[in-house]
PDB file of C-alpha atoms in Angstrom:
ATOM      1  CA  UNK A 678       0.000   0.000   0.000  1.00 86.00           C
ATOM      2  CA  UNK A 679       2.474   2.824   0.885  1.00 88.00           C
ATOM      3  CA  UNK A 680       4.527   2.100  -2.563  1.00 91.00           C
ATOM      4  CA  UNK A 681       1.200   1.043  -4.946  1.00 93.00           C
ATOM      5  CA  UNK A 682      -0.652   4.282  -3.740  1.00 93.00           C
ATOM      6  CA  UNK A 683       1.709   7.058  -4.733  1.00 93.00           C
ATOM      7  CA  UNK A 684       2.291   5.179  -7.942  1.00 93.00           C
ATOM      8  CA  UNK A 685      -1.754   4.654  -8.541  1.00 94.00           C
ATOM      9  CA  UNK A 686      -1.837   8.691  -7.674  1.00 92.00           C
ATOM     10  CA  UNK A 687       0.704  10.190 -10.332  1.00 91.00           C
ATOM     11  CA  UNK A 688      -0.233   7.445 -12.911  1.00 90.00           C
ATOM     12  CA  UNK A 689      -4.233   8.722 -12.392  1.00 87.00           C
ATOM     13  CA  UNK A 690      -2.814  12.236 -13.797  1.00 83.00           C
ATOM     14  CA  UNK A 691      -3.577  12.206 -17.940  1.00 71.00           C
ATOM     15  CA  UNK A 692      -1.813  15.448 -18.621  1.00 74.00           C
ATOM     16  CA  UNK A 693       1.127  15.453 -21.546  1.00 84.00           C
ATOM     17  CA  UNK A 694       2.026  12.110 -23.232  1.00 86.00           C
ATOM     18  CA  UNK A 695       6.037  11.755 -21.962  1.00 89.00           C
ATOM     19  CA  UNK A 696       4.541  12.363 -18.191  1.00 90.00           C
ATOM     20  CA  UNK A 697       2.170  10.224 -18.746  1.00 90.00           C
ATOM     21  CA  UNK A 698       4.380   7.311 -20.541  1.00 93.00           C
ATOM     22  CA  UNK A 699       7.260   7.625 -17.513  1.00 94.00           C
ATOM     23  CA  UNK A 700       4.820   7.615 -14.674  1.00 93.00           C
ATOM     24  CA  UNK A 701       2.886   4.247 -15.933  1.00 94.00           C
ATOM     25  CA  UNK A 702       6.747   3.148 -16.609  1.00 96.00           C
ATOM     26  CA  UNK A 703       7.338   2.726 -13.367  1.00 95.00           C
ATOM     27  CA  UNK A 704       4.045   1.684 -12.005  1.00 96.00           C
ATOM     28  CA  UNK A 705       4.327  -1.574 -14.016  1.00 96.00           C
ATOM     29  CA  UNK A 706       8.054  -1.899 -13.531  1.00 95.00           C
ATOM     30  CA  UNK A 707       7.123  -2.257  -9.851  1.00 96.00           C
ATOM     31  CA  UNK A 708       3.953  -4.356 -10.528  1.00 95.00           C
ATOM     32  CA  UNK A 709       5.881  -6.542 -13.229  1.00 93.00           C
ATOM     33  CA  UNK A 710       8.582  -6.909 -10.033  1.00 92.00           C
ATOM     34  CA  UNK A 711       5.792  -7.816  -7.740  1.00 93.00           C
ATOM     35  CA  UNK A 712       4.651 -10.326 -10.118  1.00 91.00           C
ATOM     36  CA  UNK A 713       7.736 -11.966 -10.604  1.00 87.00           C
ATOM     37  CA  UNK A 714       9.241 -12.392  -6.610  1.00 87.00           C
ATOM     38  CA  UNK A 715       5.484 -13.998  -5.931  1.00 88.00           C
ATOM     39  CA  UNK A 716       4.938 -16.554  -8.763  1.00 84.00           C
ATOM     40  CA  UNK A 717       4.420 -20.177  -7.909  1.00 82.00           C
ATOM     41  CA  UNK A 718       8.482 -20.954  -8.233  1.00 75.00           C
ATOM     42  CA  UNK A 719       8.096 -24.280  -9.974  1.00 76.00           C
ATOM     43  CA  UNK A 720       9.657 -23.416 -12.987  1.00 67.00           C
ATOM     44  CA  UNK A 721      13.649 -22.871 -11.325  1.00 59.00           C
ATOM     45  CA  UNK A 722      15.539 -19.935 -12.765  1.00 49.00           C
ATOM     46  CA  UNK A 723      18.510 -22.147 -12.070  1.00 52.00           C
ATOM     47  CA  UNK A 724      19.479 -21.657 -15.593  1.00 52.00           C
ATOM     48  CA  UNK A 725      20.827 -17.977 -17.362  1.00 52.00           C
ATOM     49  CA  UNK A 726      18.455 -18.893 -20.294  1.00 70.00           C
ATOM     50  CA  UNK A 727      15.573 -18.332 -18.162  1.00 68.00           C
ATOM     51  CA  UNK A 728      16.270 -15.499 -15.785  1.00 70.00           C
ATOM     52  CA  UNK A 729      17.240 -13.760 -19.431  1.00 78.00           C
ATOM     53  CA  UNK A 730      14.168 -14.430 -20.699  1.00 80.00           C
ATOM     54  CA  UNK A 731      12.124 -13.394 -17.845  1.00 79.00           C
ATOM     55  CA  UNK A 732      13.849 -10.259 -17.402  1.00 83.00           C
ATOM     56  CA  UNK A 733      13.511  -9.793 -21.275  1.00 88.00           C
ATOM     57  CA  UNK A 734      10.030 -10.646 -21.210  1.00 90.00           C
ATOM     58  CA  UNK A 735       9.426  -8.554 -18.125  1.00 90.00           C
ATOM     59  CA  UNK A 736      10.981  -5.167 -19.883  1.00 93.00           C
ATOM     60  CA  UNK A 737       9.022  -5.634 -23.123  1.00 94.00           C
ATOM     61  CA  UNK A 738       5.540  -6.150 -21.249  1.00 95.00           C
ATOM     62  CA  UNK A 739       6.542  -2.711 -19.275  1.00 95.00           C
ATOM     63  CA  UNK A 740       7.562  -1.233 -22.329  1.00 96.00           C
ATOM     64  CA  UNK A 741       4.633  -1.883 -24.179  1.00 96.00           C
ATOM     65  CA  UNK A 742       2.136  -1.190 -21.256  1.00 95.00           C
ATOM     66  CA  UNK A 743       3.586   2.206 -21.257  1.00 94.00           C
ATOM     67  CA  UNK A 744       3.362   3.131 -24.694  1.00 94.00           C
ATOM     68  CA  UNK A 745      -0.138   1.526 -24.657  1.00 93.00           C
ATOM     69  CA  UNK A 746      -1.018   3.794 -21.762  1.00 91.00           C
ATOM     70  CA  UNK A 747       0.086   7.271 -23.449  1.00 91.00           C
ATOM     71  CA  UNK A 748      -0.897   6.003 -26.766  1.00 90.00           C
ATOM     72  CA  UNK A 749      -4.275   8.195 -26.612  1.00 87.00           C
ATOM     73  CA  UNK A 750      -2.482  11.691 -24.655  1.00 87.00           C
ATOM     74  CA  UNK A 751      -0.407  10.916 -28.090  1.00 86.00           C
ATOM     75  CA  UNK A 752      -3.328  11.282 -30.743  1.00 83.00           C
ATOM     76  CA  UNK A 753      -4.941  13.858 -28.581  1.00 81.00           C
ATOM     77  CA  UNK A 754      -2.028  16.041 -28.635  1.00 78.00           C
ATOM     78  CA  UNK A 755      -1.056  15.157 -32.168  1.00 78.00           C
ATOM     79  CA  UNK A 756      -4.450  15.975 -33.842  1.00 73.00           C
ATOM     80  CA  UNK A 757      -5.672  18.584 -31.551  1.00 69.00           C
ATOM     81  CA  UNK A 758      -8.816  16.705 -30.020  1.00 70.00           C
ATOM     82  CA  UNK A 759      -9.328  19.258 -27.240  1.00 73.00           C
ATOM     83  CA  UNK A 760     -13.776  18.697 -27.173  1.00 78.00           C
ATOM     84  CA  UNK A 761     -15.030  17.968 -23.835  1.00 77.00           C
ATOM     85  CA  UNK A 762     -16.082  14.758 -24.868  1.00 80.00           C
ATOM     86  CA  UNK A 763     -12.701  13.637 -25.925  1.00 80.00           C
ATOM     87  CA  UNK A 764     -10.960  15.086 -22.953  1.00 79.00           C
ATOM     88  CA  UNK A 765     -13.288  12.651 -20.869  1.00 78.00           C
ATOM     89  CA  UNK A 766     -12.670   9.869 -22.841  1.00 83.00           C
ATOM     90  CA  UNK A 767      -9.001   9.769 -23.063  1.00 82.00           C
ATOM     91  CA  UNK A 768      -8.284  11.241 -19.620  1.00 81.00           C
ATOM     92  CA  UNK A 769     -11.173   9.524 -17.643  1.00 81.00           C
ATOM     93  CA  UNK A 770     -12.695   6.845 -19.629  1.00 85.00           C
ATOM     94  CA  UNK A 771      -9.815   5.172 -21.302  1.00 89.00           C
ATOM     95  CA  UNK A 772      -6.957   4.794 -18.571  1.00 90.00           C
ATOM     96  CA  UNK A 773      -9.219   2.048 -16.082  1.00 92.00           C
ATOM     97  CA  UNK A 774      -9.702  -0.082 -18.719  1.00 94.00           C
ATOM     98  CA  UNK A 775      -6.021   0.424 -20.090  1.00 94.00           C
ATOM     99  CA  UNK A 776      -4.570  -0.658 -17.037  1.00 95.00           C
ATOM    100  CA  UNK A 777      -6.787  -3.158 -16.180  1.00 95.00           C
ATOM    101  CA  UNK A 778      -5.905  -4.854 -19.277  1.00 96.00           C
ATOM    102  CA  UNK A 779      -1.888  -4.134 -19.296  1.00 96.00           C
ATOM    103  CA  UNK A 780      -2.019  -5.440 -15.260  1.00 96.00           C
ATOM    104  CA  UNK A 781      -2.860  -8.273 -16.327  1.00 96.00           C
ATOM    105  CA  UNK A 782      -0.722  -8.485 -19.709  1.00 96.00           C
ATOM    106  CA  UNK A 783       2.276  -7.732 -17.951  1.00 95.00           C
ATOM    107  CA  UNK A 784       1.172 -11.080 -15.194  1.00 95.00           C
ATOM    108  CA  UNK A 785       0.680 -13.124 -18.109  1.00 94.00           C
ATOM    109  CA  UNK A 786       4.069 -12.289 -20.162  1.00 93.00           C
ATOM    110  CA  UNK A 787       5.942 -12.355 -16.442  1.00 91.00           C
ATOM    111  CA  UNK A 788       4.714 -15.710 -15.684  1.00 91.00           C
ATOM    112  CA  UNK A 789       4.590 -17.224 -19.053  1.00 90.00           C
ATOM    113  CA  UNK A 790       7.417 -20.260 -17.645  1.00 88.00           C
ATOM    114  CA  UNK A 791       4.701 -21.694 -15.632  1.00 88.00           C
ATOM    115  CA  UNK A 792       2.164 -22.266 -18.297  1.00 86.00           C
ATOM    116  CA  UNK A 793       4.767 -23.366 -20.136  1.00 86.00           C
ATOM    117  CA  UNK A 794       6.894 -25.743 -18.225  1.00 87.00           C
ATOM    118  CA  UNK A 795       4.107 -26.413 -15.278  1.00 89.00           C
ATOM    119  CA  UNK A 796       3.989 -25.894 -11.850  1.00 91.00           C
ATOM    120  CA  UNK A 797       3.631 -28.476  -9.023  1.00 92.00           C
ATOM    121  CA  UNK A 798       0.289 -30.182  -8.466  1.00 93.00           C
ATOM    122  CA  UNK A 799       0.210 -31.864  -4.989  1.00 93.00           C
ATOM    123  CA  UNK A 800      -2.836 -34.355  -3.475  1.00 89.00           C
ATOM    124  CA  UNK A 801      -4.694 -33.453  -0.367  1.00 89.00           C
ATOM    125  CA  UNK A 802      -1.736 -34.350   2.142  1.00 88.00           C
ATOM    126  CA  UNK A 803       0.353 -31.774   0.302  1.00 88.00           C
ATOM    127  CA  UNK A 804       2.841 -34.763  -1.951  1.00 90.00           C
ATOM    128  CA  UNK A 805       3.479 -33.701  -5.144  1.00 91.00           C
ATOM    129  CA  UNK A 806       2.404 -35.948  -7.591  1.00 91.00           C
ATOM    130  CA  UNK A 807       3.447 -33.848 -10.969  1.00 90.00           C
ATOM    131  CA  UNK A 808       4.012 -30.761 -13.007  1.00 91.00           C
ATOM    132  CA  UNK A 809       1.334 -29.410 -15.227  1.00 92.00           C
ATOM    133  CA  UNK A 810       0.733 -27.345 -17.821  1.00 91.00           C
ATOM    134  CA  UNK A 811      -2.549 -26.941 -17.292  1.00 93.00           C
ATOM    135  CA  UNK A 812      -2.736 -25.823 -13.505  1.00 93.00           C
ATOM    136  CA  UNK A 813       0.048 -23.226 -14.587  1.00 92.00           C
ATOM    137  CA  UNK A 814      -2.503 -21.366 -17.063  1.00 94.00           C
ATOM    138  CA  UNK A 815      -5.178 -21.637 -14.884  1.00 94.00           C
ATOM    139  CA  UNK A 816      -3.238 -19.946 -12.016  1.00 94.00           C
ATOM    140  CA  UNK A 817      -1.800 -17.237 -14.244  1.00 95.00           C
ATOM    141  CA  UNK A 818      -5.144 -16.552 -15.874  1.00 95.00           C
ATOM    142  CA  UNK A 819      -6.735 -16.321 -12.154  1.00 95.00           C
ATOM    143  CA  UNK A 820      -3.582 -14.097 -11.123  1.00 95.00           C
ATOM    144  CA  UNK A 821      -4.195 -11.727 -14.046  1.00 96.00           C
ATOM    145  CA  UNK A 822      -8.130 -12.159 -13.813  1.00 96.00           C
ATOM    146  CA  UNK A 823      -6.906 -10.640 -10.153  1.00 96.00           C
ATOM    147  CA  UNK A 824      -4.920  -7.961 -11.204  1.00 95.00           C
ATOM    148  CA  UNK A 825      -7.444  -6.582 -13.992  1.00 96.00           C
ATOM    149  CA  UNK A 826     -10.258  -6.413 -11.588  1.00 96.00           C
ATOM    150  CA  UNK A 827      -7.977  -4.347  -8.941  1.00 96.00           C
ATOM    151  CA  UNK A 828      -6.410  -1.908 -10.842  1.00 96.00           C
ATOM    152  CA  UNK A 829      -9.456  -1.610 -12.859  1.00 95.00           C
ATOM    153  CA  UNK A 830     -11.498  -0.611 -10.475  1.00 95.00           C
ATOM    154  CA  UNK A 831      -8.917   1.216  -8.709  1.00 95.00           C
ATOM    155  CA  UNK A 832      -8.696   3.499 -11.512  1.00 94.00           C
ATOM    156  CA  UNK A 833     -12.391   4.150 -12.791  1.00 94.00           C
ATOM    157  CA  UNK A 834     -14.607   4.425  -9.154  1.00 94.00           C
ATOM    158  CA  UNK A 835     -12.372   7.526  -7.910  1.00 92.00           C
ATOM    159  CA  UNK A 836     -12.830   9.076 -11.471  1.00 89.00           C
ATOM    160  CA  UNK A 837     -16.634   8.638 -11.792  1.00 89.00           C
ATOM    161  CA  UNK A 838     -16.494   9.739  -8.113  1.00 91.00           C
ATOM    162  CA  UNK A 839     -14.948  12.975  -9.188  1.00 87.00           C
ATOM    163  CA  UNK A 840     -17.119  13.391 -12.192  1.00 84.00           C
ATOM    164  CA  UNK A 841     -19.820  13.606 -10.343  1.00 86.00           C
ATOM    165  CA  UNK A 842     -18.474  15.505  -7.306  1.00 85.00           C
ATOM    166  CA  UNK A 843     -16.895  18.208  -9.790  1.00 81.00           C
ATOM    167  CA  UNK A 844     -20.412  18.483 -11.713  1.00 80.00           C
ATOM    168  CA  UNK A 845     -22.739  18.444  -8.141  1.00 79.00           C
ATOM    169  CA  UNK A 846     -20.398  20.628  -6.824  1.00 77.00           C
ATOM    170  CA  UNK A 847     -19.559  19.254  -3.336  1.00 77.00           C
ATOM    171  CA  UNK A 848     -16.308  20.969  -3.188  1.00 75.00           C
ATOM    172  CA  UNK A 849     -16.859  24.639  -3.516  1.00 74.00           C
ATOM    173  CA  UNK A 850     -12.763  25.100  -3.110  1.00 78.00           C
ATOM    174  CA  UNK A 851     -11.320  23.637  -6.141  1.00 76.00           C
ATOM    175  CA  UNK A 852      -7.929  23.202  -4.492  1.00 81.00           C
ATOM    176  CA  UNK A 853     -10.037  21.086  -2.374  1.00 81.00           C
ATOM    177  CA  UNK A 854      -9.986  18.568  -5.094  1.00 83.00           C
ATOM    178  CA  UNK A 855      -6.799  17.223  -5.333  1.00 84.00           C
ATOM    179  CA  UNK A 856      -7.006  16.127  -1.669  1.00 88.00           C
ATOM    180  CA  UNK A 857     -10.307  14.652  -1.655  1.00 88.00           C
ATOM    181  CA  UNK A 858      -9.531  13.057  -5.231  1.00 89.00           C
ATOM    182  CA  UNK A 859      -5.847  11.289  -3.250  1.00 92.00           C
ATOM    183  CA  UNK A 860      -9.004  10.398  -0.465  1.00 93.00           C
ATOM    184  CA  UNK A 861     -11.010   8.643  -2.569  1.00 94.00           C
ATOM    185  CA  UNK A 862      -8.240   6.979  -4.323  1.00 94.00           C
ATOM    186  CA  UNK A 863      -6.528   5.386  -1.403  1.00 95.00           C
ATOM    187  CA  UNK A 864      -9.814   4.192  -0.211  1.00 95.00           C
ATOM    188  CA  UNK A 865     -10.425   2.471  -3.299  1.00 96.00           C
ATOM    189  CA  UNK A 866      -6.802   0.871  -3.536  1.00 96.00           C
ATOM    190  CA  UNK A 867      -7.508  -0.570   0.588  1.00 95.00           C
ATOM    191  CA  UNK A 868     -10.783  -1.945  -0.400  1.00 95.00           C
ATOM    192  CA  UNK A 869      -9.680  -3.541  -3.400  1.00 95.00           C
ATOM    193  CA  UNK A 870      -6.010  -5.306  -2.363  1.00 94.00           C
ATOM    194  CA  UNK A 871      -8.253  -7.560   0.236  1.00 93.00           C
ATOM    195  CA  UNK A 872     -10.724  -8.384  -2.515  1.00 94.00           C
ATOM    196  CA  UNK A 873      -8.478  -9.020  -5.677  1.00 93.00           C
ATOM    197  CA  UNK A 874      -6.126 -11.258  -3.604  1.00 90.00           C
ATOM    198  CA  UNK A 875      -9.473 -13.171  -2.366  1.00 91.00           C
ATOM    199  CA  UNK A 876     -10.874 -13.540  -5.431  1.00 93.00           C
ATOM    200  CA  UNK A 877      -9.272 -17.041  -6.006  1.00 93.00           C
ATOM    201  CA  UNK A 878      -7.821 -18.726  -3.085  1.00 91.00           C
ATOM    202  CA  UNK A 879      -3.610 -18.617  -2.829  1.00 89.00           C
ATOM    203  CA  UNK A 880      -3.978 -22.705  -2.611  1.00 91.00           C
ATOM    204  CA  UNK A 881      -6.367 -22.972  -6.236  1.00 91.00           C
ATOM    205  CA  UNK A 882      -7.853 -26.811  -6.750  1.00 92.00           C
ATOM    206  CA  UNK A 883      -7.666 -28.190  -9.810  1.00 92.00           C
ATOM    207  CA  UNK A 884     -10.057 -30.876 -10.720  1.00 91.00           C
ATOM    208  CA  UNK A 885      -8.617 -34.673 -12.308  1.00 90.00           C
ATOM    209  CA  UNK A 886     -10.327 -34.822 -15.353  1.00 89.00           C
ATOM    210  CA  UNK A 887      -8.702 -31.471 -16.084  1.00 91.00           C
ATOM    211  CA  UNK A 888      -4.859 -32.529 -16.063  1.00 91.00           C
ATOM    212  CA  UNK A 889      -2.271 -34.379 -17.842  1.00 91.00           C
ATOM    213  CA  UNK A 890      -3.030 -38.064 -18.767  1.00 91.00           C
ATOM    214  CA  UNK A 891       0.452 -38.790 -17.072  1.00 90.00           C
ATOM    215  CA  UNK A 892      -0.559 -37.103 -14.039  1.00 90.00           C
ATOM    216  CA  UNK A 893      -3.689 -39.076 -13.732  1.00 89.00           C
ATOM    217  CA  UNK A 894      -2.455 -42.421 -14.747  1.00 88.00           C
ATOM    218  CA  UNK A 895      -0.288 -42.070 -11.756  1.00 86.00           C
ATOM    219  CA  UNK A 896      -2.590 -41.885  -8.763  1.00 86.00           C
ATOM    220  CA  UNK A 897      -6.003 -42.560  -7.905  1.00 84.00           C
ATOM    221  CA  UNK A 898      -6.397 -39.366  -5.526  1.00 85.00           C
ATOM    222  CA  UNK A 899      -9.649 -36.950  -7.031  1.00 85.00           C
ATOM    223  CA  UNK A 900      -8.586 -34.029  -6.069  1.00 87.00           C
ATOM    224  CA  UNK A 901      -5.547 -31.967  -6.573  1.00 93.00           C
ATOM    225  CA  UNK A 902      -4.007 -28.333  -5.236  1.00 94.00           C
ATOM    226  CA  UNK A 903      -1.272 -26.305  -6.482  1.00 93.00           C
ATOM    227  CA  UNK A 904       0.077 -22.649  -5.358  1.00 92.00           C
ATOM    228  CA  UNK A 905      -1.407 -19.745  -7.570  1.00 91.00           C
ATOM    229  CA  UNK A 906       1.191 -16.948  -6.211  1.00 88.00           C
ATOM    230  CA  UNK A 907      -0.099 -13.624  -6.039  1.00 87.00           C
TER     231      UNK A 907
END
């Protein structure tokens, strides 16, 4: 919380493209980070070959989620869209969705190993019985599901919030705003941390009929766990 919210805070401000494009840099550099020190850990980075290409693959989903993000301060600036209804599109609209989406990118290019060498599946008693494929993409895509839903939403309440604060008129001060706009924020981002990491349990089940044949043809247990990460 005390590194996520002043990132969330200057990332919220649409103003000129390069701000925007160096402030969203480093919010998914540290996100991307976060990612990668709480995978599952099955797939060993004992080798160069894969800490390269998870550092590789970590750089080019922040790169891109960047660009993404400033892509539409870009075409606003370049072509001169200043209406009212494209200045709340691209700077209120657009960026909850963008990040939602790029969150959970950046957990799915970070974490690509595990869907594709496997993580650990283990029976009831906690013995690993095998490494699959499968129970790696269905923890990433819960992981990123995660992600999306709490940047998302961290993003797009405190905006329609504002919107309809600024056009009430609640706040007769308008430096009032930025203050109650950091309020609102923060609440969102402590009410959503709890949720997104509850949304799928941290020990996800996995049911037999969905796994390897070898996995199966191995035991008779029916039901299997594994370690999503976070």
């Amino acid at each position: 919380m005390p590194i996520t919210l002043p990132l969330v805070i200057v990332s919220s401000v649409q103003r000129q493209a390069k701000h925007s494009f160096f402030c969203q840099f480093v919010f998914h550099s540290y996100t991307t980070a976060f990612t990668l020190l709480n995978g599952n850990g099955t797939p060993k980075a004992e080798e160069y070959s894969l800490q390269q290409k998870q550092i590789l693959l970590g750089l080019g989903a922040v790169s891109y989620s960047a660009c993404v993000g400033a892509l539409p301060l870009v075409f606003m600036n370049r072509y001169t869209l200043k209406s009212s209804l494209m200045q709340l599109i691209v700077r209120r609209l657009l960026p909850a969705p963008l990040f939602g989406l790029t969150s959970a990118f950046n957990v799915a290019m970070v974490r690509s190993p595990e869907f594709d060498n496997g993580i650990e599946v283990m029976d009831r008693n906690g013995k690993v019985v095998g490494v699959s494929k499968k129970a790696g993409e269905k923890a990433v895509r819960e992981t990123a599901l995660s992600r999306a839903a709490l940047f998302g939403t961290t993003f797009f309440l405190p905006e329609v919030f504002m919107y309809f604060v600024q056009r009430a008129r609640f706040v007769k001060n308008p430096r009032a705003l930025g203050p109650v706009r950091m309020f609102v924020i923060m609440s969102v981002l402590a009410g959503m941390l709890p949720v997104s990491f509850s949304m799928f349990p941290q020990c996800g089940e996995i049911k037999r009929a969905d796994l390897e044949p070898e996995i199966v043809s191995s035991t008779e247990e029916t039901e299997f766990f594994y370690n999503r990460g976070i």
